[in-house]
Amino acid sequence: MGFKWMMMLVLCVLIGGSMGAKPNKPIDVPFGRNYEPSWAFDHIKYLNGGSEIQLSLDNRTVKRILSIWALCYAHKMVAGDSAGTVTAFYLSSQNSEHDEIDFEFLGNKTGEPYILQTNVYTGGKGDKEQRIYLWFDPTKDYHTYSILWNLYQIVFFVDEYPIRVFKNNKNLGIKFPFDQPMKIYSSLWEADDWATRGGLEKIDWSNAPFVASYKGFHIDGCESSVNAKFCANQGKSWWDQKEFQDLDTTQWRLLRRVRDKYTIYNYCTDKKRFSTMPKECKRNRDVPRNS
Ligand SMILES: *[C@@H]1O[C@H](CO)[C@@H](O)[C@H](O)[C@H]1NC(C)=O
Ligand SMILES: *[C@@H]1O[C@H](CO)[C@@H](O)[C@H](O)[C@H]1NC(C)=O
């Protein structure tokens, strides 16, 4: 995300190599088992013994950001007028040439649609934004936002729908996030200089606090130390097995449908920014194969 306010200091879970979006059997654990708040502690509310949490953003929030480290296995966005707010969920490594896998939810005026932006950073470089509308109102109910990251691919899921794939094509010289452990973060912040209608809609603080709710904090992955580059049992975990190495036919079809119906922006087709198409685009089937 490379956001200037995003500075987080507290160490939590380090995931090396892989983390799963489709665990064989998801087990919900309390927030505190794997995550810690790193900022604005008094703006986090714990519900149901910590199995649910809420982040809130108001004009008293220190520097107006909130960040916790959390995998939001299920997540409900800020409701009502959320223009100017961004709720994010992402993996990131700490290095200067860092890797990052991002879900960013751009808020909007009451009744106007959220935008879901995804991005992938490899070796410190992002510039791979895609934006879609969701086919539901993310403020009404909990939905599952998850990331499958293994040796072969990164897949972004919204509920059971794959919405984006980034394949490992290192052999073609395409960088793939792999040799640095990542931490899981989630945050809610003020971004009204760019988020809603390109920055036209400002945050209306009279609607504060803005609240995002989370539950079902599930992670599956191998725990890593800061210096370890790879999982000890590389290739042996469930997420590295055949069925997680590529999408199946049905999943490719679902992905195509989401793309065709809900895409707002795709860096792969932005000729103003990229006169030649970035070479991962075809591999990831971000564009029709004959284009
Ligand atoms: C907000 O709503 C407007 C009007 O419907 C729409 O053009 C825009 O894409 C929506 N989302 C954001 C984040 O601006
Ligand atoms: C915060 O918002 C409240 C309600 O809108 C307002 O009364 C108060 O002056 C604001 N405080 C700051 C520091 O902006």
Short mmCIF file of C-alpha atoms and ligand atoms in Angstrom, two decimals:
data_model
loop_
_atom_site.label_atom_id
_atom_site.label_comp_id
_atom_site.label_asym_id
_atom_site.label_seq_id
_atom_site.Cartn_x
_atom_site.Cartn_y
_atom_site.Cartn_z
CA MET A 1 0.00 0.00 0.00
CA GLY A 2 2.91 2.26 0.62
CA PHE A 3 0.75 4.61 2.63
CA LYS A 4 2.57 7.30 4.50
CA TRP A 5 0.75 6.77 7.78
CA MET A 6 1.09 3.07 7.82
CA MET A 7 3.65 2.57 10.51
CA MET A 8 3.22 -0.37 12.73
CA LEU A 9 5.52 -1.56 15.41
CA VAL A 10 4.08 -4.50 17.20
CA LEU A 11 5.14 -7.95 16.19
CA CYS A 12 2.54 -10.59 15.75
CA VAL A 13 2.32 -13.60 13.50
CA LEU A 14 4.86 -14.08 10.78
CA ILE A 15 3.77 -16.32 8.03
CA GLY A 16 6.54 -17.80 5.97
CA GLY A 17 5.88 -19.12 2.51
CA SER A 18 2.23 -19.92 2.61
CA MET A 19 -1.08 -19.19 4.09
CA GLY A 20 -4.35 -20.74 3.22
CA ALA A 21 -7.65 -19.45 2.02
CA LYS A 22 -9.37 -22.77 1.84
CA PRO A 23 -8.40 -24.64 4.93
CA ASN A 24 -9.78 -28.12 5.02
CA LYS A 25 -11.56 -27.30 8.20
CA PRO A 26 -11.61 -23.67 9.28
CA ILE A 27 -11.35 -23.29 13.00
CA ASP A 28 -12.40 -19.98 14.44
CA VAL A 29 -10.12 -18.79 17.15
CA PRO A 30 -10.37 -15.63 19.23
CA PHE A 31 -8.70 -12.54 17.82
CA GLY A 32 -6.10 -12.47 20.59
CA ARG A 33 -4.73 -15.88 19.73
CA ASN A 34 -2.94 -14.65 16.63
CA TYR A 35 -3.25 -10.89 16.47
CA GLU A 36 -2.46 -7.77 18.40
CA PRO A 37 -3.57 -4.19 18.11
CA SER A 38 -0.69 -1.94 17.21
CA TRP A 39 -2.35 1.44 17.38
CA ALA A 40 -5.30 3.32 18.91
CA PHE A 41 -6.04 0.56 21.38
CA ASP A 42 -9.11 2.31 22.77
CA HIS A 43 -10.76 2.24 19.35
CA ILE A 44 -11.02 -1.51 19.27
CA LYS A 45 -14.06 -3.15 20.75
CA TYR A 46 -14.05 -6.83 21.68
CA LEU A 47 -17.31 -8.75 21.39
CA ASN A 48 -18.32 -12.30 22.28
CA GLY A 49 -15.22 -13.04 24.26
CA GLY A 50 -12.93 -11.74 21.54
CA SER A 51 -14.33 -13.88 18.74
CA GLU A 52 -15.47 -10.65 17.08
CA ILE A 53 -13.90 -7.23 17.04
CA GLN A 54 -14.79 -3.81 15.75
CA LEU A 55 -12.46 -1.06 14.66
CA SER A 56 -13.73 2.47 14.78
CA LEU A 57 -12.45 5.60 13.18
CA ASP A 58 -13.31 9.08 14.48
CA ASN A 59 -11.69 12.46 14.64
CA ARG A 60 -10.07 11.56 17.96
CA THR A 61 -8.32 8.53 16.61
CA VAL A 62 -4.63 9.17 16.97
CA LYS A 63 -3.43 10.42 13.61
CA ARG A 64 -6.75 9.12 12.39
CA ILE A 65 -5.58 5.66 11.65
CA LEU A 66 -6.21 2.42 13.25
CA SER A 67 -4.33 -0.67 12.58
CA ILE A 68 -4.54 -4.08 13.95
CA TRP A 69 -2.90 -7.15 12.67
CA ALA A 70 -5.62 -9.42 11.65
CA LEU A 71 -6.71 -11.82 9.05
CA CYS A 72 -10.32 -10.97 8.58
CA TYR A 73 -11.71 -14.25 7.66
CA ALA A 74 -15.11 -12.60 7.76
CA HIS A 75 -15.56 -8.90 7.64
CA LYS A 76 -18.27 -6.29 7.57
CA MET A 77 -17.47 -2.86 6.22
CA VAL A 78 -18.22 0.58 7.56
CA ALA A 79 -21.93 1.18 6.99
CA GLY A 80 -23.75 4.33 5.96
CA ASP A 81 -21.67 7.21 4.74
CA SER A 82 -18.17 5.78 4.53
CA ALA A 83 -16.86 8.15 1.87
CA GLY A 84 -13.18 8.90 2.34
CA THR A 85 -12.46 5.84 4.45
CA VAL A 86 -10.45 2.81 3.41
CA THR A 87 -10.62 -0.53 5.16
CA ALA A 88 -7.68 -2.72 4.28
CA PHE A 89 -6.61 -6.25 4.79
CA TYR A 90 -3.21 -7.27 3.59
CA LEU A 91 -0.07 -9.31 3.92
CA SER A 92 3.24 -7.52 3.92
CA SER A 93 6.90 -8.21 4.53
CA GLN A 94 9.06 -5.66 6.26
CA ASN A 95 12.02 -5.33 3.97
CA SER A 96 12.71 -2.22 1.88
CA GLU A 97 12.14 -4.42 -1.17
CA HIS A 98 9.00 -5.65 0.40
CA ASP A 99 6.25 -7.87 -0.91
CA GLU A 100 2.62 -7.15 -0.30
CA ILE A 101 -0.76 -8.68 -1.14
CA ASP A 102 -3.60 -6.18 -0.67
CA PHE A 103 -7.34 -6.03 -0.32
CA GLU A 104 -8.48 -2.40 0.02
CA PHE A 105 -12.13 -1.45 0.42
CA LEU A 106 -12.87 2.11 -0.64
CA GLY A 107 -15.85 3.57 1.19
CA ASN A 108 -18.61 5.66 -0.35
CA LYS A 109 -21.65 7.85 0.32
CA THR A 110 -24.66 6.06 1.80
CA GLY A 111 -26.21 3.78 -0.79
CA GLU A 112 -23.34 4.16 -3.28
CA PRO A 113 -21.19 1.14 -4.00
CA TYR A 114 -17.91 0.27 -2.33
CA ILE A 115 -14.97 -0.45 -4.59
CA LEU A 116 -12.65 -3.35 -3.88
CA GLN A 117 -9.09 -2.65 -4.97
CA THR A 118 -6.44 -5.37 -5.04
CA ASN A 119 -2.73 -5.00 -5.60
CA VAL A 120 0.42 -7.12 -5.47
CA TYR A 121 3.85 -5.75 -4.59
CA THR A 122 6.92 -7.71 -5.53
CA GLY A 123 10.40 -6.58 -4.56
CA GLY A 124 9.06 -3.21 -3.38
CA LYS A 125 7.12 -2.50 -6.56
CA GLY A 126 3.32 -2.33 -6.74
CA ASP A 127 1.55 -0.71 -9.69
CA LYS A 128 -0.69 -3.71 -10.30
CA GLU A 129 -4.03 -2.35 -9.22
CA GLN A 130 -7.32 -3.89 -10.16
CA ARG A 131 -10.69 -2.56 -9.03
CA ILE A 132 -14.09 -4.20 -8.98
CA TYR A 133 -17.54 -3.52 -7.65
CA LEU A 134 -18.87 -6.20 -5.32
CA TRP A 135 -22.10 -8.05 -6.16
CA PHE A 136 -23.44 -7.41 -2.66
CA ASP A 137 -23.47 -4.64 -0.09
CA PRO A 138 -20.43 -5.37 2.10
CA THR A 139 -21.84 -3.33 4.97
CA LYS A 140 -24.94 -5.49 5.43
CA ASP A 141 -23.49 -8.88 6.31
CA TYR A 142 -20.25 -10.59 7.05
CA HIS A 143 -18.40 -11.89 4.02
CA THR A 144 -15.24 -13.86 3.75
CA TYR A 145 -12.16 -12.25 2.23
CA SER A 146 -9.24 -14.58 1.96
CA ILE A 147 -5.88 -15.12 0.33
CA LEU A 148 -4.29 -18.33 -0.78
CA TRP A 149 -0.54 -17.91 -1.05
CA ASN A 150 1.61 -20.89 -1.87
CA LEU A 151 4.55 -21.87 -4.06
CA TYR A 152 2.41 -21.77 -7.19
CA GLN A 153 0.04 -18.86 -6.99
CA ILE A 154 -1.69 -16.13 -5.07
CA VAL A 155 -5.47 -16.22 -5.22
CA PHE A 156 -7.78 -13.54 -3.85
CA PHE A 157 -11.18 -14.86 -2.80
CA VAL A 158 -14.41 -13.08 -1.93
CA ASP A 159 -16.51 -15.78 -0.32
CA GLU A 160 -15.98 -18.77 -2.61
CA TYR A 161 -15.34 -16.63 -5.69
CA PRO A 162 -11.79 -16.20 -6.90
CA ILE A 163 -11.53 -12.57 -7.99
CA ARG A 164 -7.86 -12.45 -8.94
CA VAL A 165 -4.94 -14.78 -9.55
CA PHE A 166 -1.23 -14.04 -9.60
CA LYS A 167 0.74 -17.04 -10.79
CA ASN A 168 4.30 -17.88 -9.90
CA ASN A 169 6.16 -17.40 -13.19
CA LYS A 170 9.60 -16.83 -11.76
CA ASN A 171 11.04 -18.92 -14.58
CA LEU A 172 9.91 -16.16 -16.99
CA GLY A 173 11.60 -13.49 -14.91
CA ILE A 174 8.36 -12.35 -13.31
CA LYS A 175 8.89 -11.60 -9.64
CA PHE A 176 6.79 -13.56 -7.22
CA PRO A 177 6.59 -12.90 -3.48
CA PHE A 178 8.23 -15.88 -1.99
CA ASP A 179 11.42 -15.56 -0.08
CA GLN A 180 10.32 -13.21 2.68
CA PRO A 181 7.88 -13.97 5.49
CA MET A 182 4.84 -11.72 5.63
CA LYS A 183 2.71 -10.45 8.47
CA ILE A 184 -1.03 -10.03 8.32
CA TYR A 185 -2.50 -6.59 8.87
CA SER A 186 -5.84 -4.93 8.84
CA SER A 187 -6.57 -1.27 9.22
CA LEU A 188 -9.15 1.42 8.83
CA TRP A 189 -8.02 4.88 7.89
CA GLU A 190 -8.76 8.26 6.45
CA ALA A 191 -7.81 8.45 2.79
CA ASP A 192 -10.10 11.13 1.49
CA ASP A 193 -7.37 12.60 -0.68
CA TRP A 194 -7.86 9.71 -3.14
CA ALA A 195 -10.29 6.98 -2.18
CA THR A 196 -13.81 8.01 -3.06
CA ARG A 197 -14.53 9.26 -6.57
CA GLY A 198 -10.84 9.98 -6.85
CA GLY A 199 -10.80 12.22 -3.75
CA LEU A 200 -13.88 14.33 -4.52
CA GLU A 201 -15.83 12.95 -1.57
CA LYS A 202 -14.40 13.99 1.79
CA ILE A 203 -14.93 12.28 5.10
CA ASP A 204 -17.93 13.65 6.94
CA TRP A 205 -16.77 13.45 10.55
CA SER A 206 -20.26 14.16 11.85
CA ASN A 207 -21.02 10.55 10.89
CA ALA A 208 -18.16 9.24 13.04
CA PRO A 209 -17.34 6.79 14.41
CA PHE A 210 -16.89 4.66 11.32
CA VAL A 211 -16.94 1.03 12.32
CA ALA A 212 -15.62 -2.09 10.60
CA SER A 213 -16.40 -5.48 12.16
CA TYR A 214 -14.44 -8.70 12.01
CA LYS A 215 -14.90 -12.25 13.09
CA GLY A 216 -13.62 -15.73 12.29
CA PHE A 217 -9.89 -15.11 12.58
CA HIS A 218 -8.54 -18.13 10.87
CA ILE A 219 -5.01 -18.60 9.59
CA ASP A 220 -3.27 -21.66 8.36
CA GLY A 221 0.36 -21.39 7.49
CA CYS A 222 3.78 -22.03 8.78
CA GLU A 223 5.11 -19.79 11.47
CA SER A 224 8.36 -18.15 10.60
CA SER A 225 11.13 -16.39 12.40
CA VAL A 226 12.26 -13.00 11.11
CA ASN A 227 15.26 -14.46 9.35
CA ALA A 228 13.84 -17.68 8.01
CA LYS A 229 13.15 -17.55 4.32
CA PHE A 230 11.11 -20.67 3.80
CA CYS A 231 8.81 -23.00 5.62
CA ALA A 232 10.51 -25.97 7.18
CA ASN A 233 8.16 -28.39 5.47
CA GLN A 234 8.13 -26.61 2.12
CA GLY A 235 5.86 -28.30 -0.40
CA LYS A 236 4.41 -30.79 2.08
CA SER A 237 1.51 -28.77 3.48
CA TRP A 238 -2.06 -29.11 2.25
CA TRP A 239 -1.91 -25.74 0.50
CA ASP A 240 0.92 -26.90 -1.75
CA GLN A 241 -0.93 -29.99 -2.97
CA LYS A 242 -2.29 -30.44 -6.47
CA GLU A 243 -5.76 -28.98 -6.00
CA PHE A 244 -4.31 -25.68 -4.74
CA GLN A 245 -1.66 -25.33 -7.45
CA ASP A 246 -4.07 -23.92 -10.00
CA LEU A 247 -7.74 -22.95 -10.17
CA ASP A 248 -10.01 -25.69 -11.42
CA THR A 249 -12.30 -25.22 -14.45
CA THR A 250 -15.21 -24.02 -12.35
CA GLN A 251 -13.07 -21.51 -10.50
CA TRP A 252 -11.61 -20.12 -13.74
CA ARG A 253 -15.17 -19.73 -14.99
CA LEU A 254 -16.27 -17.92 -11.83
CA LEU A 255 -13.25 -15.65 -12.06
CA ARG A 256 -14.03 -14.82 -15.68
CA ARG A 257 -17.60 -13.98 -14.73
CA VAL A 258 -16.53 -11.64 -11.92
CA ARG A 259 -14.07 -9.95 -14.30
CA ASP A 260 -16.56 -9.50 -17.11
CA LYS A 261 -19.33 -8.16 -14.93
CA TYR A 262 -17.66 -6.16 -12.18
CA THR A 263 -14.33 -4.79 -13.39
CA ILE A 264 -13.88 -1.03 -13.09
CA TYR A 265 -10.16 -0.83 -13.58
CA ASN A 266 -7.40 -3.21 -14.60
CA TYR A 267 -3.78 -2.05 -14.85
CA CYS A 268 -3.24 -4.65 -17.58
CA THR A 269 -5.42 -2.71 -19.99
CA ASP A 270 -4.26 0.77 -18.98
CA LYS A 271 -2.24 1.71 -22.06
CA LYS A 272 -1.63 5.22 -20.79
CA ARG A 273 0.34 3.82 -17.89
CA PHE A 274 1.88 0.83 -19.64
CA SER A 275 2.52 1.15 -23.36
CA THR A 276 3.50 -2.52 -23.41
CA MET A 277 1.38 -4.81 -21.35
CA PRO A 278 3.13 -6.05 -18.19
CA LYS A 279 4.22 -9.58 -18.94
CA GLU A 280 2.46 -11.28 -16.04
CA CYS A 281 -0.95 -10.16 -17.37
CA LYS A 282 -1.42 -12.93 -19.93
CA ARG A 283 -0.07 -15.58 -17.60
CA ASN A 284 -2.57 -14.54 -14.96
CA ARG A 285 -5.35 -14.48 -17.58
CA ASP A 286 -6.01 -10.86 -16.66
CA VAL A 287 -6.79 -10.23 -20.31
CA PRO A 288 -8.41 -12.43 -22.93
CA ARG A 289 -5.78 -14.80 -24.27
CA ASN A 290 -6.00 -13.55 -27.85
CA SER A 291 -5.59 -9.85 -27.02
C1 LIG B 1 -18.95 5.76 -5.25
O1 LIG B 1 -20.16 6.04 -5.90
C2 LIG B 1 -20.00 6.69 -7.16
C3 LIG B 1 -21.39 7.01 -7.69
O2 LIG B 1 -22.19 5.83 -7.76
C4 LIG B 1 -19.21 5.78 -8.09
O3 LIG B 1 -18.98 6.44 -9.33
C5 LIG B 1 -17.88 5.39 -7.45
O4 LIG B 1 -17.21 4.44 -8.26
C6 LIG B 1 -18.14 4.79 -6.08
N1 LIG B 1 -16.97 4.30 -5.36
C7 LIG B 1 -15.88 5.03 -5.02
C8 LIG B 1 -14.92 4.38 -4.13
O5 LIG B 1 -15.67 6.15 -5.43
C1 LIG B 2 -14.80 15.97 16.40
O1 LIG B 2 -16.11 15.86 15.94
C2 LIG B 2 -17.08 16.36 16.83
C3 LIG B 2 -18.46 16.00 16.27
O2 LIG B 2 -18.55 16.27 14.89
C4 LIG B 2 -16.86 17.87 17.00
O3 LIG B 2 -17.80 18.40 17.89
C5 LIG B 2 -15.44 18.10 17.54
O4 LIG B 2 -15.17 19.48 17.59
C6 LIG B 2 -14.42 17.42 16.62
N1 LIG B 2 -13.10 17.50 17.24
C7 LIG B 2 -11.98 17.73 16.55
C8 LIG B 2 -10.71 17.69 17.33
O5 LIG B 2 -11.99 17.97 15.36
#
